[in-house]
Coordinates of C-alpha atoms in Angstrom, one line a residue:
M1 CA 99.2 117.1 44.0
D2 CA 101.7 116.7 41.1
S3 CA 104.3 118.7 42.9
I4 CA 103.9 116.6 46.0
T5 CA 104.2 113.4 44.1
R6 CA 107.3 114.6 42.2
A7 CA 109.0 115.8 45.4
A8 CA 108.2 112.6 47.2
G9 CA 109.5 110.5 44.3
D10 CA 112.7 112.5 44.2
L11 CA 113.2 112.0 47.9
L12 CA 112.8 108.2 47.6
G13 CA 114.6 107.9 44.2
V14 CA 111.7 106.2 42.6
E15 CA 108.8 107.1 40.3
L16 CA 105.5 107.7 42.1
S17 CA 102.2 107.9 40.2
D18 CA 98.4 107.9 40.6
P19 CA 98.1 110.2 43.6
V20 CA 94.8 109.8 45.6
D21 CA 93.8 112.6 47.9
L22 CA 93.1 111.1 51.4
G23 CA 92.2 114.4 52.9
G24 CA 94.3 116.1 55.6
S25 CA 93.7 119.4 57.3
R26 CA 94.3 123.1 56.8
R27 CA 97.9 122.3 57.7
S28 CA 98.6 119.4 55.5
T29 CA 97.7 117.3 52.5
V30 CA 97.8 113.5 52.6
V31 CA 98.0 111.4 49.4
R32 CA 98.4 107.7 48.6
C33 CA 100.8 107.2 45.6
R34 CA 101.5 104.1 43.6
T35 CA 105.1 102.9 43.3
A36 CA 106.7 101.4 40.1
D37 CA 106.7 97.9 41.7
G38 CA 102.9 98.0 42.3
G39 CA 103.1 98.9 45.9
S40 CA 102.0 102.2 47.5
V41 CA 103.2 104.8 50.0
I42 CA 101.6 107.6 51.9
V43 CA 102.9 111.2 51.4
K44 CA 102.0 113.9 53.9
A45 CA 102.9 117.5 52.7
F46 CA 102.7 120.6 54.9
T47 CA 102.0 124.2 54.1
G48 CA 104.4 127.0 55.0
A49 CA 102.1 128.5 57.7
P50 CA 103.7 128.7 61.2
D51 CA 101.4 126.2 62.8
S52 CA 101.9 123.8 59.8
L53 CA 105.7 124.0 60.2
R54 CA 105.4 123.1 63.9
A55 CA 103.1 120.2 62.9
F56 CA 105.7 119.0 60.4
T57 CA 108.4 119.0 63.0
A58 CA 106.2 117.2 65.5
E59 CA 105.2 114.6 63.0
A60 CA 108.7 113.9 61.8
A61 CA 110.1 113.8 65.3
G62 CA 107.3 111.7 66.7
L63 CA 107.3 109.1 64.0
S64 CA 111.1 108.9 64.0
L65 CA 111.0 107.5 67.5
G66 CA 109.6 104.3 66.0
L67 CA 107.3 103.8 68.9
A68 CA 104.0 103.8 67.0
G69 CA 102.6 104.7 63.7
P70 CA 103.7 103.9 60.2
E71 CA 107.4 103.5 59.2
V72 CA 109.0 106.7 58.0
L73 CA 110.5 106.1 54.5
G74 CA 111.8 109.7 54.0
V75 CA 111.6 113.2 55.3
D76 CA 112.2 116.4 53.2
P77 CA 112.3 119.5 55.4
E78 CA 112.7 121.7 52.4
F79 CA 109.3 120.9 50.9
P80 CA 108.3 120.0 53.7
L81 CA 106.9 116.5 53.6
L82 CA 107.1 113.0 54.9
V83 CA 106.8 109.7 53.1
M84 CA 105.5 106.8 55.1
A85 CA 104.6 103.1 54.7
D86 CA 101.0 102.5 53.7
L87 CA 99.1 100.7 56.4
G88 CA 96.3 100.0 53.9
A89 CA 92.6 100.6 53.9
V90 CA 91.7 99.2 57.3
P91 CA 88.9 100.1 59.8
T92 CA 89.3 102.9 62.3
L93 CA 87.7 103.3 65.7
V94 CA 85.2 105.5 64.1
D95 CA 84.1 102.7 61.9
V96 CA 83.4 100.2 64.7
L97 CA 81.9 102.7 67.1
L98 CA 79.5 104.0 64.4
G99 CA 78.7 100.5 63.4
D100 CA 76.3 98.0 64.8
D101 CA 78.5 95.4 66.5
P102 CA 79.0 96.2 70.2
A103 CA 81.6 93.4 70.7
A104 CA 83.7 94.7 67.8
A105 CA 83.4 98.2 69.2
E106 CA 84.5 97.2 72.7
D107 CA 87.4 95.1 71.3
G108 CA 88.5 98.1 69.3
L109 CA 88.3 100.4 72.3
L110 CA 90.3 98.0 74.5
A111 CA 93.0 97.6 71.7
W112 CA 93.1 101.4 71.5
A113 CA 93.5 102.0 75.3
G114 CA 96.0 99.2 75.8
G115 CA 98.0 100.3 72.8
L116 CA 98.2 103.9 74.0
G117 CA 99.2 102.7 77.4
R118 CA 102.0 100.5 76.0
L119 CA 103.1 103.4 73.9
A120 CA 103.2 105.7 76.9
A121 CA 105.1 103.1 79.0
A122 CA 107.7 102.4 76.2
S123 CA 108.3 106.2 75.8
V124 CA 109.5 106.8 79.4
G125 CA 113.2 107.4 79.1
R126 CA 112.9 108.5 75.4
R127 CA 112.3 112.2 76.0
A128 CA 115.9 113.1 75.1
D129 CA 115.6 111.1 71.9
F130 CA 112.4 113.0 71.0
E131 CA 114.1 116.4 71.7
R132 CA 117.0 115.4 69.4
Q133 CA 114.6 114.5 66.6
W134 CA 112.8 117.8 67.2
A135 CA 116.1 119.6 66.8
R136 CA 116.9 117.6 63.7
Y137 CA 113.6 118.7 62.0
D138 CA 113.2 122.1 63.7
M139 CA 111.5 124.7 61.5
G140 CA 111.9 127.5 63.9
R141 CA 108.7 127.1 65.7
P142 CA 108.3 126.5 69.5
S143 CA 107.3 123.1 70.6
W144 CA 104.1 122.5 72.5
E145 CA 106.1 122.2 75.7
E146 CA 107.7 125.6 75.0
E147 CA 104.3 127.2 74.2
P148 CA 101.8 125.1 76.1
W149 CA 98.2 125.1 75.0
T150 CA 97.0 124.7 78.5
V151 CA 98.5 128.1 79.5
Q152 CA 97.0 129.6 76.3
N153 CA 93.5 128.3 77.3
I154 CA 93.7 129.7 80.8
A155 CA 94.6 133.1 79.5
A156 CA 91.8 133.0 76.9
L157 CA 89.0 131.8 79.2
P158 CA 87.9 135.0 80.9
G159 CA 87.4 136.7 77.5
V160 CA 85.5 133.8 76.1
L161 CA 83.2 133.8 79.2
G162 CA 82.7 137.5 78.9
Q163 CA 81.4 137.1 75.3
A164 CA 78.9 134.7 76.7
G165 CA 77.9 137.1 79.5
V166 CA 79.2 134.8 82.2
P167 CA 81.6 136.5 84.6
A168 CA 84.7 134.6 85.7
P169 CA 84.4 133.9 89.4
A170 CA 87.2 135.1 91.8
G171 CA 90.1 132.7 91.8
L172 CA 89.3 130.9 88.6
V173 CA 92.6 131.7 86.8
E174 CA 94.6 130.9 89.8
E175 CA 92.8 127.6 90.4
L176 CA 93.3 126.5 86.8
T177 CA 96.9 127.6 86.9
G178 CA 97.3 125.3 89.9
I179 CA 95.9 122.4 87.9
G180 CA 98.5 123.2 85.3
T181 CA 99.3 120.3 83.1
A182 CA 97.5 117.7 85.2
G183 CA 100.6 115.9 86.3
G184 CA 102.8 116.6 83.3
H185 CA 105.9 117.0 85.4
E186 CA 105.3 114.0 87.6
Y187 CA 104.0 111.5 85.0
P188 CA 105.0 112.5 81.5
A189 CA 104.7 110.2 78.5
F190 CA 104.8 110.5 74.7
T191 CA 101.6 110.9 72.9
P192 CA 100.9 111.5 69.1
G193 CA 98.8 114.4 70.4
D194 CA 95.5 113.8 68.6
T195 CA 94.3 110.3 69.5
C196 CA 90.9 111.0 68.0
L197 CA 88.9 108.0 66.8
D198 CA 89.7 108.3 63.1
N199 CA 93.5 108.4 63.8
N200 CA 93.4 104.9 65.3
L201 CA 93.7 102.1 62.7
L202 CA 92.6 98.6 63.6
T203 CA 95.0 96.5 61.5
P204 CA 95.5 92.7 61.4
E205 CA 98.7 93.3 63.3
G206 CA 97.0 95.4 66.0
L207 CA 96.4 99.1 66.7
R208 CA 98.4 101.6 64.6
L209 CA 98.3 105.3 65.1
I210 CA 98.4 108.1 62.5
D211 CA 98.5 111.9 62.8
F212 CA 101.5 113.0 64.9
E213 CA 101.1 116.7 64.2
A214 CA 100.8 117.5 67.9
A215 CA 103.3 114.9 69.2
C216 CA 104.8 115.7 72.5
F217 CA 105.4 114.5 76.0
Q218 CA 102.5 115.3 78.3
S219 CA 100.7 113.9 81.4
V220 CA 99.4 110.4 81.2
F221 CA 96.3 111.7 82.8
L222 CA 95.4 113.8 79.7
T223 CA 95.3 110.6 77.7
A224 CA 93.4 108.7 80.5
A225 CA 90.7 111.4 80.3
Y226 CA 90.0 110.4 76.7
C227 CA 88.7 107.1 78.2
R228 CA 86.5 108.8 80.7
M229 CA 85.0 111.8 79.0
P230 CA 85.3 110.2 76.3
F231 CA 87.6 111.3 73.5
S232 CA 88.4 114.7 74.8
S233 CA 89.2 116.7 71.6
C234 CA 87.4 114.6 69.0
W235 CA 84.5 115.4 66.8
C236 CA 83.0 111.9 67.1
V237 CA 81.8 112.1 70.7
F238 CA 78.9 110.1 72.1
T239 CA 78.5 108.2 75.3
L240 CA 79.7 104.8 76.3
P241 CA 78.2 102.1 78.6
A242 CA 79.6 102.6 82.1
G243 CA 81.2 99.1 82.1
T244 CA 82.9 99.7 78.8
A245 CA 84.3 103.1 79.9
A246 CA 85.7 101.7 83.1
A247 CA 87.2 98.7 81.2
I248 CA 89.1 100.9 78.7
E249 CA 90.3 103.3 81.4
G250 CA 91.5 100.3 83.4
A251 CA 93.3 98.9 80.3
Y252 CA 95.3 102.1 79.8
R253 CA 96.0 102.5 83.6
A254 CA 97.4 98.9 83.8
E255 CA 100.0 99.7 81.2
V256 CA 101.2 103.1 82.5
A257 CA 101.3 101.8 86.1
T258 CA 104.1 99.5 85.1
V259 CA 106.4 102.5 84.7
Y260 CA 104.7 104.8 87.2
P261 CA 103.7 102.5 90.1
A262 CA 102.1 105.3 92.1
L263 CA 99.3 105.2 89.5
A264 CA 98.1 101.9 91.0
R265 CA 96.9 103.9 94.0
D266 CA 93.3 105.0 93.5
A267 CA 93.7 108.3 95.2
V268 CA 96.6 109.3 92.9
W269 CA 94.8 108.1 89.8
Q270 CA 91.4 109.6 90.5
A271 CA 92.9 113.0 91.4
G272 CA 95.0 113.1 88.2
V273 CA 92.2 112.1 85.9
R274 CA 89.8 114.6 87.4
Q275 CA 92.4 117.3 86.9
A276 CA 92.7 116.2 83.3
V277 CA 88.9 116.3 82.8
A278 CA 89.0 120.0 84.0
V279 CA 91.9 120.7 81.5
W280 CA 90.0 119.2 78.6
T281 CA 86.7 120.8 79.5
L282 CA 88.5 124.2 79.6
D283 CA 89.9 123.4 76.1
A284 CA 86.5 122.6 74.7
T285 CA 85.0 125.7 76.2
V286 CA 87.7 128.0 74.8
R287 CA 87.5 126.4 71.4
L288 CA 83.8 126.1 70.9
L289 CA 81.8 128.4 73.2
S290 CA 81.9 131.4 70.8
R291 CA 80.7 129.2 68.0
A292 CA 77.9 127.7 70.1
I293 CA 76.6 131.1 71.1
R294 CA 76.2 132.1 67.4
D295 CA 74.6 128.9 66.1
D296 CA 74.5 125.1 66.4
A297 CA 75.8 122.7 63.9
P298 CA 77.4 119.2 63.7
L299 CA 81.0 119.1 64.9
H300 CA 82.1 117.5 61.6
P301 CA 81.3 119.2 58.3
T302 CA 80.5 115.9 56.5
R303 CA 80.7 112.8 58.7
R304 CA 77.4 111.5 60.1
P305 CA 76.3 110.9 62.7
A306 CA 78.1 113.6 64.6
P307 CA 77.0 115.5 67.8
T308 CA 76.3 119.2 67.5
V309 CA 78.6 121.8 69.1
R310 CA 75.9 122.6 71.8
Q311 CA 75.3 118.9 72.5
L312 CA 79.0 118.4 73.1
L313 CA 79.5 121.5 75.3
R314 CA 76.5 120.7 77.5
H315 CA 77.8 117.2 78.0
R316 CA 81.3 118.4 78.9
W317 CA 79.9 120.9 81.4
E318 CA 77.6 118.4 83.0
T319 CA 80.5 116.0 83.4
A320 CA 82.7 118.7 85.0
A321 CA 80.0 120.2 87.2
D322 CA 80.9 117.7 90.0
L323 CA 84.6 118.6 90.1
T324 CA 84.0 120.2 93.5
E325 CA 87.6 120.1 94.5
F326 CA 88.0 123.0 92.0
P327 CA 85.2 125.2 93.3
A328 CA 85.7 128.2 91.0
F329 CA 85.8 126.0 87.9
A330 CA 82.8 124.0 89.0
R331 CA 80.9 127.2 89.6
T332 CA 81.9 128.4 86.1
V333 CA 80.5 125.3 84.4
R334 CA 77.3 125.4 86.4
S335 CA 76.8 129.0 85.4
L336 CA 77.4 128.0 81.8
L337 CA 74.8 125.2 82.1
S338 CA 72.2 127.5 83.6
E339 CA 72.8 130.8 81.9
V340 CA 74.0 129.7 78.4
A341 CA 73.0 126.0 77.8
G342 CA 69.7 126.5 79.7
G343 CA 68.3 128.0 76.5
W344 CA 69.6 125.4 74.1
E345 CA 66.9 123.1 72.8
V346 CA 69.2 120.1 72.0
A347 CA 68.8 116.5 72.8
P348 CA 71.2 114.8 75.4
L349 CA 74.3 113.3 73.9
P350 CA 73.2 109.7 72.8
R351 CA 75.2 106.5 73.0
Y352 CA 77.6 105.5 70.2
P353 CA 75.5 103.7 67.6
A354 CA 77.3 100.4 68.3
F355 CA 75.9 100.5 71.9
H356 CA 72.5 102.1 71.2
D357 CA 69.3 100.4 72.4
G358 CA 71.0 99.1 75.5
R359 CA 73.5 96.9 73.6
T360 CA 76.8 96.4 75.4
G361 CA 80.1 94.7 74.7
R362 CA 81.6 91.8 76.5
T363 CA 81.7 93.7 79.8
G364 CA 77.9 93.3 79.9
E365 CA 77.3 96.5 81.9
G366 CA 75.2 99.4 80.6

């Protein structure tokens, strides 16, 4: 961490000290450093691996838009690292959903959904700005739009199914290709990329987002599906009361409909969100099925409670089994439920602790 601290201090022209490791990922290291005047900053340094360099570019470009997240104090493409304002030690959505106060949990969820919707709405018309920032911090790696993960998942699915002994039905790849980006061309908006629970800070000033490593423009429906599934790519996945889930989806929809009026029509909205549920279910299947076949374990290595891999996959497949407008995909997930998950002795996915034992938030609907 000393080299990170020195490089960040040189970038800012100030002395930094007392680095505290805040974690990060295989792509990055995040530290809190003390400044000479008694304040603090957050430094995020990236490795030189190809996916880390793309993550650096996405983070620098996304935060530089100034639409959400902490203020960028400096960017060093040579190291590479970013220095950001410190938002402080504040609760995250994980904290309130794994807590015991249903009203606080629902308030946090509504703040999250409304905040993401306002971010999406404010970003419409800023795509060229994002592309300029991407070019400014380009490290020679393709963007997610140039190398879409949705296409990669479609290509990988038949092989993953084959490992599980489940044949891909005729027309599956073509059907998923038709779903594509779930409205990404018609209804694009900016997203930090990973809106998982622990990347959403509940500050006194309102919701603030961190982790822009996958920042891009994508379909608003892919974010909306986070409300319905819920939390499509997160480790902290449990179930929500029906009234709460509907309320947060409505909060997000109300914001994005201000810039895309067609989304106020139920037929358009429901079709798009159901496409997005298919896209995210495909993503979970490709990422986790091989792991689930071998063994079962909690999705997070240290945080508890956390669902197991098999619990999550079964829940995702059960949710997607009624997507009858996509018959080949629905047939695939039903086969996975019967032929793979049928032998898993795992409990159904429970409620988030804040809502367990029938407790609900202010919506009052279980």
